[in-house]
Amino acid sequence: MSEPKATITLRSDLAEIERLSEFIAEFGEAHGLSHKDIFAFTLSLEELVTNVINYGYKGDSELPIVVTMSVHDGTVCATLDDQAPPFDPFSRKEVDTTLSVEDRPIGGLGIHLCKKMMDTVAYRFTEGHNLVHLHRVLRGPSAGVAVPSGSAEVPGDGDDNDEP
Amino acid sequence: MNITTEDRGQCVLFTLDGRADGQGARQWQAAINDRLGKPGWGGVVLDLSGVNYISSAGVRVLAHLHRTCTPSPLFLVGVQDYCMKVLKISGIHKTWPIYSTAAEAVAICQQKISENTAPDVWDTLQTADLPCGRIRVVPGTADRCSARVLGRINNVLDSTITRADIKSKRFSETEYSLGLGGLGGNMDDYFGIMGEMITVGGTMVWLPTDGNDTPDFLTPRNDGEDVLIHTPFSVTMAGEFNMTLIFDSNQPRGTTMSALYRALFDWLRATRPDFRGALALSACAEMGDVYGAGVLRSPVLENKPQNGLQITHQSNYSSWFEYDETPRLTNVTGLITGIGLDLRHSLDDYDRELVGRCFYLNPANTGSMTEMLHNHAVFCPRIRLPARPTSLEKEIAEVTKRGSFDDMRHLFDASTIQRAVIGLSLIANFEPDYEGQ
């Protein structure tokens, strides 16, 4: 039986993204997450980590990025911890996805994807650390969790539910 | 990520395999720049069936590729479920057609390219650089074109139209006309609400003066359909065009109607001895700014101004017309039918009485007095012309098949055209329209 919690420490280097995605895949496989759930966390964490490296640490830095994942009662939580200057990634206004491709401003899309993939997102700044929390209720056939009684579907308000 | 680039004729096929994350997106962008930065392509197929992951960086490459390609076609192949989800959340999943196999997409892309380019025609087209932009010339019929005049413009301007002046005529796909009129079964249905009208590419659009300021349009679905236009005044260009021009303005916001006509007049005077001073055109145009006017009341005798002056006189103008001092629309597609008179030409070859039945001066129309123009147009959201259009009929059909027009106006000469396919006829003579019943 694997630990319900796993942690990886990343350097401020975009090459670390590959290690991050392997870490998420391994965690997902160890805890019976569906491909869909693994995809959701990979996408969200990669977007956030990329932003920390590019804009938080502005490239090279000795400071680490620590990502922790845990699973409990059919919900996966991920925490991202960095020591860049305080920045709440979720404070930006929503991107306007009704604009055509030509008229779309650059930026903000990664965070938009992350918010849509997760059921809840949260941010706080404590003792020099940016802490981002992501929660997602597991979906899919291999989620390996009991569906709450009286409910035909796993609840969740993320936007990545299958089309009807 | 592994990327292969293949030229399949004029179609470039990019086949991607792996993750379209930040790192993959950089490789992908480099491969795109490498190939599309060089000439010899007319469309792109992107095979994503081997891509199992796409992040916002990949989405940005797609958006950038879209801008690079436009107006050439871009097709996607085999977008996997999770990637599709990302495109959906990004709101761009409907931007491109998606096929299940590369072979299918390449075949359709090649077909689209050959339609767009018509290379054997396009590459041999005569070009001319006018002061306002470049034209490419597709030769048309050598037959002489007549402008058929029904009624008199002064009858409209004096608001003296009576029921006896209304003629009912059929219209055909090959006919281009502008004037005043309406649709309806009984004269009572339209007589009191006639407004500006245009026929272009088999569609009739008019702006009823019923206070709703909403165009009404009709495209008869088959040739046998018996639809009658009721009009007291119209000018109709029948027959094929003498030439089709592809015009590219050298101004970012486009060339004004008056500058375009003036340049065409100068060019025709220099190159066509058979040019007698009047031309008719019909166009499918990407327009920058649209200024226009619409008559607000049916100019019939019952509505004649009490001061006895014309409805375009400055004392009557603002109560008779809704007109624009700032652009009514920007960045739209317009279908235009117009006639223009070159006042620097002698015009002696024409029957002056008939010419005087179809031209008037509009006080709010600030064009110069070197030409007199009369243009009507109908508008819809912008539909990009292909890179190498050669047929006006085809471009008009692209617009009319969408079946929706937002507005219709008498065009002021300050309106601008950025890019257009223009069917142009030298008017050999003006003649009365005998077809009206």
Short mmCIF file of N, CA, C and O in Angstrom, two decimals, chain A residues 14 17 21 34-36 39 42-44 46-47 97 99 101-102 104 106-110 112-113 116-117 159-163, chain B residues 19 21-23 26 52-57 59-60 62-64 66-67 70 82-83 85-92 95-96:
data_model
loop_
_atom_site.label_atom_id
_atom_site.label_comp_id
_atom_site.label_asym_id
_atom_site.label_seq_id
_atom_site.Cartn_x
_atom_site.Cartn_y
_atom_site.Cartn_z
N LEU A 14 12.76 25.12 -16.53
CA LEU A 14 11.64 24.54 -17.27
C LEU A 14 11.85 23.06 -17.61
O LEU A 14 10.90 22.33 -17.86
N ILE A 17 9.82 20.37 -15.75
CA ILE A 17 8.43 20.07 -16.07
C ILE A 17 8.25 18.58 -16.37
O ILE A 17 7.27 17.95 -15.98
N SER A 21 5.71 15.97 -14.53
CA SER A 21 4.64 15.18 -15.14
C SER A 21 4.82 13.69 -14.84
O SER A 21 3.84 12.97 -14.64
N SER A 34 -7.94 8.06 -12.70
CA SER A 34 -8.22 7.86 -14.12
C SER A 34 -7.27 8.75 -14.95
O SER A 34 -6.68 9.70 -14.45
N HIS A 35 -7.17 8.42 -16.24
CA HIS A 35 -6.36 9.25 -17.14
C HIS A 35 -6.85 10.70 -17.13
O HIS A 35 -6.07 11.64 -17.21
N LYS A 36 -8.14 10.82 -17.01
CA LYS A 36 -8.75 12.15 -17.01
C LYS A 36 -8.29 12.99 -15.82
O LYS A 36 -7.97 14.17 -15.94
N PHE A 39 -4.63 13.82 -16.19
CA PHE A 39 -4.50 14.90 -17.17
C PHE A 39 -4.82 16.25 -16.53
O PHE A 39 -4.12 17.25 -16.73
N THR A 42 -1.96 17.25 -14.26
CA THR A 42 -0.76 17.54 -15.04
C THR A 42 -0.88 18.93 -15.67
O THR A 42 0.02 19.77 -15.56
N LEU A 43 -2.02 19.15 -16.30
CA LEU A 43 -2.22 20.44 -16.97
C LEU A 43 -2.16 21.59 -15.97
O LEU A 43 -1.43 22.57 -16.15
N SER A 44 -2.89 21.45 -14.88
CA SER A 44 -2.99 22.55 -13.91
C SER A 44 -1.64 22.83 -13.26
O SER A 44 -1.22 23.99 -13.15
N GLU A 46 1.40 21.97 -14.28
CA GLU A 46 2.40 22.45 -15.24
C GLU A 46 2.21 23.94 -15.55
O GLU A 46 3.18 24.69 -15.64
N GLU A 47 0.96 24.35 -15.70
CA GLU A 47 0.70 25.76 -15.97
C GLU A 47 1.19 26.62 -14.80
O GLU A 47 1.82 27.66 -15.00
N THR A 97 -13.23 33.87 -23.31
CA THR A 97 -13.06 32.80 -24.29
C THR A 97 -14.07 32.88 -25.43
O THR A 97 -14.09 32.03 -26.30
N LEU A 99 -14.01 35.45 -27.42
CA LEU A 99 -13.33 36.18 -28.48
C LEU A 99 -12.77 35.19 -29.50
O LEU A 99 -12.40 34.07 -29.16
N VAL A 101 -10.01 33.65 -32.15
CA VAL A 101 -8.59 33.40 -31.95
C VAL A 101 -7.76 34.66 -32.25
O VAL A 101 -6.79 34.98 -31.56
N GLU A 102 -8.18 35.40 -33.27
CA GLU A 102 -7.41 36.57 -33.68
C GLU A 102 -7.41 37.66 -32.62
O GLU A 102 -6.45 38.39 -32.47
N ARG A 104 -7.85 37.43 -29.34
CA ARG A 104 -7.60 37.00 -27.97
C ARG A 104 -6.29 37.58 -27.44
O ARG A 104 -5.26 37.48 -28.08
N ILE A 106 -2.91 37.59 -25.30
CA ILE A 106 -2.03 36.53 -24.82
C ILE A 106 -2.05 36.55 -23.29
O ILE A 106 -2.16 37.59 -22.66
N GLY A 107 -1.93 35.38 -22.67
CA GLY A 107 -1.80 35.35 -21.22
C GLY A 107 -3.10 35.05 -20.53
O GLY A 107 -4.18 35.33 -21.04
N GLY A 108 -2.96 34.46 -19.35
CA GLY A 108 -4.15 34.18 -18.55
C GLY A 108 -4.83 32.88 -18.88
O GLY A 108 -5.63 32.37 -18.11
N LEU A 109 -4.49 32.32 -20.04
CA LEU A 109 -5.18 31.10 -20.48
C LEU A 109 -4.82 29.91 -19.59
O LEU A 109 -5.68 29.10 -19.25
N GLY A 110 -3.54 29.81 -19.21
CA GLY A 110 -3.11 28.67 -18.37
C GLY A 110 -3.88 28.61 -17.07
O GLY A 110 -4.33 27.55 -16.65
N HIS A 112 -6.76 29.99 -16.49
CA HIS A 112 -8.16 29.70 -16.84
C HIS A 112 -8.35 28.18 -16.97
O HIS A 112 -9.31 27.61 -16.43
N LEU A 113 -7.42 27.53 -17.67
CA LEU A 113 -7.50 26.06 -17.82
C LEU A 113 -7.47 25.39 -16.46
O LEU A 113 -8.24 24.48 -16.18
N LYS A 116 -10.70 25.71 -14.56
CA LYS A 116 -11.76 24.88 -15.12
C LYS A 116 -11.56 23.40 -14.82
O LYS A 116 -12.51 22.62 -14.77
N MET A 117 -10.30 23.00 -14.65
CA MET A 117 -10.01 21.58 -14.41
C MET A 117 -10.25 21.20 -12.95
O MET A 117 -10.43 20.03 -12.63
N ASP A 159 -15.35 22.21 -15.09
CA ASP A 159 -16.02 22.29 -16.40
C ASP A 159 -15.61 21.18 -17.36
O ASP A 159 -15.95 21.21 -18.52
N ASP A 160 -14.85 20.22 -16.88
CA ASP A 160 -14.35 19.22 -17.83
C ASP A 160 -15.17 17.95 -17.84
O ASP A 160 -14.72 16.92 -18.26
N ASN A 161 -16.41 18.04 -17.35
CA ASN A 161 -17.26 16.86 -17.42
C ASN A 161 -17.53 16.50 -18.86
O ASN A 161 -17.51 17.36 -19.74
N ASP A 162 -17.78 15.23 -19.10
CA ASP A 162 -18.04 14.80 -20.46
C ASP A 162 -19.29 15.48 -20.99
O ASP A 162 -20.21 15.79 -20.25
N GLU A 163 -19.30 15.65 -22.30
CA GLU A 163 -20.47 16.24 -22.94
C GLU A 163 -21.64 15.28 -22.73
O GLU A 163 -21.47 14.07 -22.70
N ARG B 19 4.05 15.42 -26.40
CA ARG B 19 3.38 16.41 -25.56
C ARG B 19 3.53 17.81 -26.11
O ARG B 19 4.63 18.28 -26.33
N ASP B 21 3.47 20.60 -24.61
CA ASP B 21 3.61 21.46 -23.43
C ASP B 21 4.54 22.62 -23.78
O ASP B 21 4.85 22.85 -24.94
N GLY B 22 5.03 23.32 -22.77
CA GLY B 22 5.88 24.47 -23.04
C GLY B 22 7.07 24.13 -23.92
O GLY B 22 7.36 24.81 -24.90
N GLN B 23 7.74 23.05 -23.57
CA GLN B 23 8.91 22.60 -24.33
C GLN B 23 8.51 22.18 -25.75
O GLN B 23 9.09 22.61 -26.73
N ARG B 26 7.64 25.02 -28.08
CA ARG B 26 8.77 25.74 -28.67
C ARG B 26 9.28 25.02 -29.92
O ARG B 26 9.58 25.63 -30.94
N ASN B 52 -0.96 13.64 -26.98
CA ASN B 52 -1.83 13.21 -25.89
C ASN B 52 -1.96 14.27 -24.81
O ASN B 52 -2.63 14.09 -23.81
N TYR B 53 -1.30 15.40 -25.03
CA TYR B 53 -1.31 16.45 -24.00
C TYR B 53 -1.09 17.79 -24.66
O TYR B 53 -0.22 17.95 -25.51
N ILE B 54 -1.90 18.77 -24.29
CA ILE B 54 -1.66 20.13 -24.79
C ILE B 54 -1.90 21.11 -23.66
O ILE B 54 -2.87 20.97 -22.90
N SER B 55 -0.99 22.03 -23.49
CA SER B 55 -1.14 23.05 -22.43
C SER B 55 -1.44 24.39 -23.09
O SER B 55 -1.56 24.48 -24.31
N SER B 56 -1.51 25.43 -22.28
CA SER B 56 -1.82 26.76 -22.83
C SER B 56 -0.75 27.19 -23.83
O SER B 56 -1.03 27.92 -24.77
N ALA B 57 0.49 26.71 -23.64
CA ALA B 57 1.55 27.06 -24.59
C ALA B 57 1.23 26.48 -25.97
O ALA B 57 1.44 27.13 -27.00
N VAL B 59 -1.80 25.78 -27.05
CA VAL B 59 -2.94 26.53 -27.55
C VAL B 59 -2.47 27.84 -28.20
O VAL B 59 -2.97 28.25 -29.24
N ARG B 60 -1.48 28.46 -27.58
CA ARG B 60 -0.97 29.71 -28.15
C ARG B 60 -0.28 29.48 -29.50
O ARG B 60 -0.40 30.30 -30.40
N LEU B 62 -1.14 27.18 -31.61
CA LEU B 62 -2.27 26.99 -32.54
C LEU B 62 -2.84 28.34 -32.98
O LEU B 62 -3.11 28.55 -34.16
N ALA B 63 -3.02 29.23 -32.02
CA ALA B 63 -3.58 30.55 -32.34
C ALA B 63 -2.62 31.32 -33.24
O ALA B 63 -3.04 32.00 -34.18
N HIS B 64 -1.34 31.19 -32.96
CA HIS B 64 -0.34 31.87 -33.77
C HIS B 64 -0.32 31.29 -35.19
O HIS B 64 -0.23 32.01 -36.18
N HIS B 66 -2.76 29.92 -36.66
CA HIS B 66 -3.98 30.38 -37.31
C HIS B 66 -3.76 31.75 -37.96
O HIS B 66 -4.16 31.99 -39.09
N ARG B 67 -3.10 32.64 -37.21
CA ARG B 67 -2.82 33.97 -37.76
C ARG B 67 -1.86 33.90 -38.94
O ARG B 67 -2.01 34.63 -39.91
N THR B 70 -3.96 32.39 -42.05
CA THR B 70 -5.07 33.15 -42.62
C THR B 70 -4.57 34.05 -43.73
O THR B 70 -3.57 34.72 -43.55
N TYR B 82 -8.67 14.51 -24.49
CA TYR B 82 -8.23 15.47 -23.47
C TYR B 82 -7.78 16.79 -24.11
O TYR B 82 -8.02 17.87 -23.58
N CYS B 83 -7.15 16.64 -25.27
CA CYS B 83 -6.71 17.86 -25.95
C CYS B 83 -7.92 18.66 -26.44
O CYS B 83 -7.96 19.88 -26.37
N LYS B 85 -10.70 18.76 -24.99
CA LYS B 85 -11.24 19.41 -23.79
C LYS B 85 -10.54 20.75 -23.55
O LYS B 85 -11.18 21.76 -23.22
N VAL B 86 -9.22 20.73 -23.74
CA VAL B 86 -8.46 21.98 -23.53
C VAL B 86 -8.88 23.02 -24.58
O VAL B 86 -9.06 24.19 -24.27
N LEU B 87 -9.04 22.57 -25.83
CA LEU B 87 -9.47 23.51 -26.87
C LEU B 87 -10.85 24.06 -26.55
O LEU B 87 -11.13 25.24 -26.75
N LYS B 88 -11.72 23.19 -26.03
CA LYS B 88 -13.07 23.63 -25.68
C LYS B 88 -13.05 24.65 -24.57
O LYS B 88 -13.71 25.69 -24.65
N ILE B 89 -12.29 24.34 -23.51
CA ILE B 89 -12.22 25.27 -22.38
C ILE B 89 -11.62 26.59 -22.85
O ILE B 89 -11.97 27.67 -22.37
N SER B 90 -10.72 26.52 -23.82
CA SER B 90 -10.10 27.74 -24.35
C SER B 90 -11.03 28.47 -25.30
O SER B 90 -10.75 29.59 -25.72
N GLY B 91 -12.13 27.80 -25.68
CA GLY B 91 -13.12 28.44 -26.54
C GLY B 91 -12.71 28.52 -28.00
O GLY B 91 -13.21 29.35 -28.75
N ILE B 92 -11.81 27.63 -28.42
CA ILE B 92 -11.35 27.74 -29.82
C ILE B 92 -11.58 26.44 -30.60
O ILE B 92 -11.09 26.29 -31.70
N THR B 95 -12.86 26.61 -34.23
CA THR B 95 -12.17 27.49 -35.18
C THR B 95 -11.75 26.76 -36.45
O THR B 95 -11.70 27.34 -37.52
N TRP B 96 -11.44 25.47 -36.31
CA TRP B 96 -10.92 24.72 -37.46
C TRP B 96 -11.73 23.44 -37.69
O TRP B 96 -12.15 22.79 -36.74
#
